[in-house]
Structures are given as structure tokens and as C-alpha cells.
């Protein structure tokens, strides 16, 4: 039975991926900070709930050993993430560090922990969830965009290194999805930028705005396909929204899309 290890499985895309992989007959190690949040998932066949905060290194090390002693993990899905929204001047050093630690060091640490097992077996695949914010970071999401772009760059370098020992790595690039991600955003305020942040937030909170959100269940199917397609493709736009955004950026160029976003968010 093929086995996938998923971080941040308590909600959103991670949760949807647990369901898709379990439905396809995989064993799923669904990790989350608070396993009580996944009780319903734990009732699915071959789904095992495990506690993991990706920033807790001793917990991560003990869990990877426990899991690899019991099963053979084929795919690791680095999905856990959070977002800090606001102007850089408002962020404390601790807030920036936590954003970088969770979104960048988290996937790096999880990957490093599994590597000896994967290398020994000359097999295994890492899937790293980034964001279209890595291709075109949104205003007032600078550190978030930087962490996701860094995962894109890190994964690109790692592909060459890992291919030498029979291991695969891919990045999965979603755009906006209907999850709690935006609602869970950590909003940081600073009076000098408030007018602009308010304009942007008004668009995100307006149900009639033209923003489009992908269904995480549909995006999870893209994740599944990337896991099983057997190709060495490195970057995947996952979801209709992400495919549209990727095509627009490619056609118009980053600066033109950035100028459009500037008008869209701030000209009203
Ligand atoms: N939704 C979007 O619009 C969007 C767009 C582009 C990219 N993404 C990316 O998609 C991925 C999934 O996000 P989502 O949309 O499914 O949002 P979500 O529903 O908020 O899920 C995020 C998950 O990450 C977990 N998490 C946060 N910090 C963690 C930590 N230190 N250790 C372990 N788990 C942690 C959360 O756990 P708790 O339940 O414990 O908080 C939650 O399960 C993220 O990497 C995000 O950056 C999302």
C-alpha cells in the first residue's frame, strides 16, 4: 500500500488531500498541530492522525522515526503554512521569524528528516505547496511571498541533488482557494499604511469582488495527479485559478500584472 505523509492536514487543502489519497486506497499519515481537529478524518480507512508542529524539531524527528519504523513513506506533502499580512514596518522580528520558520524552514526540516530513509531506498517524492504569490507576490504579503518564492528556488536546486539518489521533488502552486487561509491570516497594522491596507482588505471581504477561489477538493485532485504521474516535471500550477493566473503572468509579464493589481486594489 502506498503511503503519503501530509503536514497541516487539519483543514483546507491538507484535509482535502487526506480524503483524496485515502479514497484512492493510500495509507495517509495525516499530521496536524492538534489531532482533535482531525477526528473525523481519523475514521477514514488507513488514515492515521499524528501530532506535528513543523516548528517542533524534536517532535518532527521522533515522528519521522516512528512512522518509518512502521511503514514505508512514498510521498511527503509539505503543505502546512500561514500568512502574515500588513506592511513590513508593522512586523516584529518574532512575527517575521515565525513566518520564515513555518513556511520555509518547515518544509526544509521535514524533507531533511525523511532524506536518509528515501536515499537508502533510492525512491520517494517530496511535494512542496507554494503559491502563485511566489510568481507574483501580492502587496502587503511580502514575507509570505518571499518564503514561497524561496521554496520554489530551494526545490529547483534540490531536484538536481535528489535525482542523483533516486528521489523526486516537485512544487505545487495554488492560487486563492476556499479555505480558512485568508480568514486565518495574521493581520499586522501600521498607521502610515492603513488607508491602503483597508482598501485591499475591503476587496478580500467583499463577496461581490471579482476574486475567484478554487475548491480545495478540486485542487487536491491536481495534487494526487502530480504524485502519481511518474514524470520529472518540477513545477505544477494546481487548480483552474492557478492555471489562469500562471497564463496571465506569462502572457502579460510580471510588471504589467503588478501594475494592474496596483489599480485593482488601490485606485478606488
Ligand atoms: N488558501 C489560499 O488561498 C492559498 C493560496 C496559495 C497557497 N496556499 C497554501 O496552501 C497551503 C494550505 O493552506 P490552506 O489554504 O489549506 O489554509 P488552512 O486551511 O489555513 O491550512 C493551513 C494548515 O497549516 C497548518 N499549520 C500552520 N502552521 C503550522 C505549523 N507550525 N505546524 C503544522 N501545521 C501548521 C494549519 O494548522 P492549524 O489548524 O493547527 O492552524 C492548517 O492545517 C499553505 O501552504 C498555503 O500557503 C493557500
Short mmCIF file of C-alpha atoms in Angstrom, two decimals, residues 4-223:
data_model
loop_
_atom_site.label_atom_id
_atom_site.label_comp_id
_atom_site.label_asym_id
_atom_site.label_seq_id
_atom_site.Cartn_x
_atom_site.Cartn_y
_atom_site.Cartn_z
CA UNK A 4 1.72 9.67 1.98
CA UNK A 5 2.78 11.90 4.90
CA UNK A 6 0.91 15.24 4.95
CA UNK A 7 1.66 18.30 7.09
CA UNK A 8 -1.08 20.77 8.05
CA UNK A 9 -3.81 18.18 7.48
CA UNK A 10 -6.29 19.69 9.95
CA UNK A 11 -8.00 21.93 7.39
CA UNK A 12 -8.17 23.31 3.87
CA UNK A 13 -6.01 21.75 1.17
CA UNK A 14 -4.25 19.35 3.57
CA UNK A 15 -7.56 17.97 4.76
CA UNK A 16 -8.89 17.65 1.18
CA UNK A 17 -5.71 15.76 0.21
CA UNK A 18 -6.19 13.29 3.10
CA UNK A 19 -9.62 12.47 1.68
CA UNK A 20 -8.47 12.14 -1.96
CA UNK A 21 -5.47 9.91 -1.20
CA UNK A 22 -7.46 7.74 1.26
CA UNK A 23 -10.19 7.40 -1.36
CA UNK A 24 -7.57 6.20 -3.87
CA UNK A 25 -6.50 3.44 -1.46
CA UNK A 26 -3.39 5.06 0.01
CA UNK A 27 -2.28 4.91 3.63
CA UNK A 28 -2.30 8.52 4.85
CA UNK A 29 -0.26 9.84 7.77
CA UNK A 30 -2.27 12.99 8.46
CA UNK A 31 -0.21 15.28 10.69
CA UNK A 32 -1.51 18.36 12.46
CA UNK A 33 -0.78 20.53 15.46
CA UNK A 34 -3.98 19.48 17.19
CA UNK A 35 -5.11 15.96 16.20
CA UNK A 36 -8.50 16.56 17.86
CA UNK A 37 -9.22 18.80 14.84
CA UNK A 38 -8.94 15.77 12.56
CA UNK A 39 -11.12 13.34 14.48
CA UNK A 40 -13.49 12.88 11.54
CA UNK A 41 -10.56 12.19 9.16
CA UNK A 42 -9.24 9.55 11.59
CA UNK A 43 -12.37 7.48 10.91
CA UNK A 44 -11.45 7.05 7.23
CA UNK A 45 -9.81 3.73 6.29
CA UNK A 46 -5.99 3.75 6.53
CA UNK A 47 -5.80 7.33 7.81
CA UNK A 48 -3.51 7.72 10.82
CA UNK A 49 -3.63 11.00 12.75
CA UNK A 50 -0.33 12.17 14.23
CA UNK A 51 0.58 15.32 16.10
CA UNK A 52 3.12 17.59 14.41
CA UNK A 53 4.00 21.24 14.67
CA UNK A 54 6.55 21.64 11.86
CA UNK A 55 8.45 24.10 14.07
CA UNK A 56 8.97 21.50 16.81
CA UNK A 57 12.16 19.75 15.68
CA UNK A 58 12.35 17.02 18.40
CA UNK A 59 8.68 16.17 17.74
CA UNK A 60 9.38 16.01 13.99
CA UNK A 61 12.43 13.76 14.45
CA UNK A 62 10.59 11.35 16.76
CA UNK A 63 7.55 11.21 14.45
CA UNK A 64 9.53 10.53 11.26
CA UNK A 65 11.39 7.71 13.03
CA UNK A 66 8.14 6.25 14.41
CA UNK A 67 6.45 6.38 11.01
CA UNK A 68 9.41 4.97 9.06
CA UNK A 69 9.86 2.14 11.62
CA UNK A 70 6.25 1.11 10.94
CA UNK A 71 5.65 1.91 7.29
CA UNK A 72 7.47 2.94 4.15
CA UNK A 73 6.58 6.51 3.22
CA UNK A 74 6.45 7.09 -0.56
CA UNK A 75 5.36 10.73 -0.75
CA UNK A 76 5.77 13.67 1.64
CA UNK A 77 3.39 16.59 1.11
CA UNK A 78 4.77 19.78 2.67
CA UNK A 79 1.51 21.68 2.92
CA UNK A 80 1.44 23.44 6.34
CA UNK A 81 1.66 27.21 6.12
CA UNK A 82 0.35 30.50 7.37
CA UNK A 83 0.33 34.10 6.19
CA UNK A 84 1.32 37.40 7.70
CA UNK A 85 -0.48 40.37 6.08
CA UNK A 86 0.49 44.01 6.50
CA UNK A 87 3.33 46.47 5.94
CA UNK A 88 6.89 45.45 6.81
CA UNK A 89 7.21 48.40 9.19
CA UNK A 90 4.49 46.91 11.36
CA UNK A 91 6.03 43.42 11.67
CA UNK A 92 8.02 42.47 14.74
CA UNK A 93 11.16 40.40 14.31
CA UNK A 94 9.36 37.48 16.02
CA UNK A 95 6.49 37.64 13.50
CA UNK A 96 8.86 37.64 10.55
CA UNK A 97 10.87 34.78 12.08
CA UNK A 98 7.76 32.68 12.67
CA UNK A 99 6.61 33.22 9.08
CA UNK A 100 10.01 32.20 7.71
CA UNK A 101 10.35 29.30 10.16
CA UNK A 102 6.95 27.80 9.36
CA UNK A 103 6.80 28.33 5.60
CA UNK A 104 10.46 27.93 4.63
CA UNK A 105 12.34 26.07 7.37
CA UNK A 106 9.31 23.81 7.97
CA UNK A 107 9.42 22.07 4.55
CA UNK A 108 13.24 22.05 4.59
CA UNK A 109 13.34 20.35 8.00
CA UNK A 110 10.64 17.80 7.14
CA UNK A 111 12.45 16.96 3.88
CA UNK A 112 15.84 16.61 5.61
CA UNK A 113 14.37 14.26 8.21
CA UNK A 114 12.98 11.87 5.56
CA UNK A 115 16.03 12.00 3.29
CA UNK A 116 18.15 9.20 4.82
CA UNK A 117 15.21 6.77 4.53
CA UNK A 118 14.40 7.79 0.95
CA UNK A 119 18.08 7.74 -0.10
CA UNK A 120 18.56 4.26 1.38
CA UNK A 121 15.61 3.00 -0.71
CA UNK A 122 16.52 5.12 -3.77
CA UNK A 123 12.89 6.21 -4.03
CA UNK A 124 10.40 8.74 -2.69
CA UNK A 125 8.86 12.03 -3.72
CA UNK A 126 8.60 15.41 -1.99
CA UNK A 127 5.68 17.69 -2.95
CA UNK A 128 6.04 21.27 -1.73
CA UNK A 129 2.98 23.54 -1.71
CA UNK A 130 3.93 27.10 -2.64
CA UNK A 131 1.63 29.79 -4.09
CA UNK A 132 1.09 31.96 -7.15
CA UNK A 133 2.35 34.55 -4.61
CA UNK A 134 5.77 33.04 -5.34
CA UNK A 135 5.45 34.07 -9.01
CA UNK A 136 3.91 37.44 -8.24
CA UNK A 137 3.92 38.35 -4.55
CA UNK A 138 0.81 40.30 -3.56
CA UNK A 139 1.05 43.74 -1.91
CA UNK A 140 1.33 43.65 1.90
CA UNK A 141 2.22 39.94 1.78
CA UNK A 142 5.94 40.48 1.27
CA UNK A 143 7.38 37.99 3.75
CA UNK A 144 4.83 35.35 2.77
CA UNK A 145 5.71 35.82 -0.93
CA UNK A 146 9.40 35.65 -0.07
CA UNK A 147 9.00 32.33 1.79
CA UNK A 148 7.04 30.76 -1.06
CA UNK A 149 9.47 32.04 -3.72
CA UNK A 150 12.30 30.67 -1.59
CA UNK A 151 10.66 27.22 -1.54
CA UNK A 152 10.41 27.39 -5.34
CA UNK A 153 14.13 28.23 -5.61
CA UNK A 154 15.18 25.69 -2.97
CA UNK A 155 13.15 22.91 -4.64
CA UNK A 156 14.67 23.76 -8.03
CA UNK A 157 18.20 23.32 -6.70
CA UNK A 158 17.22 20.21 -4.73
CA UNK A 159 15.85 18.46 -7.81
CA UNK A 160 19.33 18.03 -9.23
CA UNK A 161 20.79 16.90 -5.89
CA UNK A 162 17.98 14.43 -5.15
CA UNK A 163 17.86 12.95 -8.64
CA UNK A 164 21.39 11.61 -8.01
CA UNK A 165 19.99 9.35 -5.29
CA UNK A 166 16.70 8.35 -6.92
CA UNK A 167 14.41 10.85 -5.15
CA UNK A 168 11.90 13.26 -6.74
CA UNK A 169 10.78 16.74 -5.75
CA UNK A 170 8.01 18.95 -7.17
CA UNK A 171 6.42 22.26 -6.30
CA UNK A 172 2.65 22.66 -6.33
CA UNK A 173 1.43 26.20 -6.96
CA UNK A 174 -2.15 27.02 -5.92
CA UNK A 175 -3.87 30.38 -6.27
CA UNK A 176 -6.68 31.54 -3.97
CA UNK A 177 -8.66 28.62 -2.55
CA UNK A 178 -11.86 28.47 -0.49
CA UNK A 179 -10.14 27.57 2.78
CA UNK A 180 -9.73 29.33 6.11
CA UNK A 181 -6.31 30.57 4.99
CA UNK A 182 -7.33 34.18 4.32
CA UNK A 183 -9.54 34.30 7.44
CA UNK A 184 -6.64 32.83 9.50
CA UNK A 185 -4.20 35.45 8.16
CA UNK A 186 -2.27 37.28 10.85
CA UNK A 187 -3.09 40.91 10.15
CA UNK A 188 -0.50 43.45 11.25
CA UNK A 189 -1.40 47.13 11.29
CA UNK A 190 0.66 50.30 10.94
CA UNK A 191 -0.99 53.77 10.78
CA UNK A 192 1.18 55.04 7.91
CA UNK A 193 -0.17 52.34 5.56
CA UNK A 194 -3.65 51.83 7.00
CA UNK A 195 -5.56 53.51 4.18
CA UNK A 196 -4.05 51.14 1.60
CA UNK A 197 -4.37 48.01 3.72
CA UNK A 198 -8.03 48.87 4.36
CA UNK A 199 -8.68 49.21 0.60
CA UNK A 200 -7.15 45.82 -0.06
CA UNK A 201 -8.96 44.13 2.84
CA UNK A 202 -12.26 45.61 1.63
CA UNK A 203 -11.78 43.73 -1.64
CA UNK A 204 -10.97 40.46 0.14
CA UNK A 205 -14.00 40.79 2.41
CA UNK A 206 -16.43 41.81 -0.36
CA UNK A 207 -18.36 38.70 -1.54
CA UNK A 208 -19.11 40.52 -4.83
CA UNK A 209 -15.46 41.26 -5.64
CA UNK A 210 -14.12 39.62 -8.82
CA UNK A 211 -11.70 37.45 -6.80
CA UNK A 212 -12.11 33.77 -7.66
CA UNK A 213 -11.47 30.95 -5.19
CA UNK A 214 -10.73 27.34 -6.16
CA UNK A 215 -12.44 24.48 -4.33
CA UNK A 216 -9.72 22.71 -2.27
CA UNK A 217 -11.26 19.32 -3.14
CA UNK A 218 -10.65 20.03 -6.83
CA UNK A 219 -7.12 21.29 -6.12
CA UNK A 220 -6.42 18.11 -4.12
CA UNK A 221 -7.05 16.11 -7.31
CA UNK A 222 -4.26 18.09 -9.00
CA UNK A 223 -2.03 17.17 -6.03
#
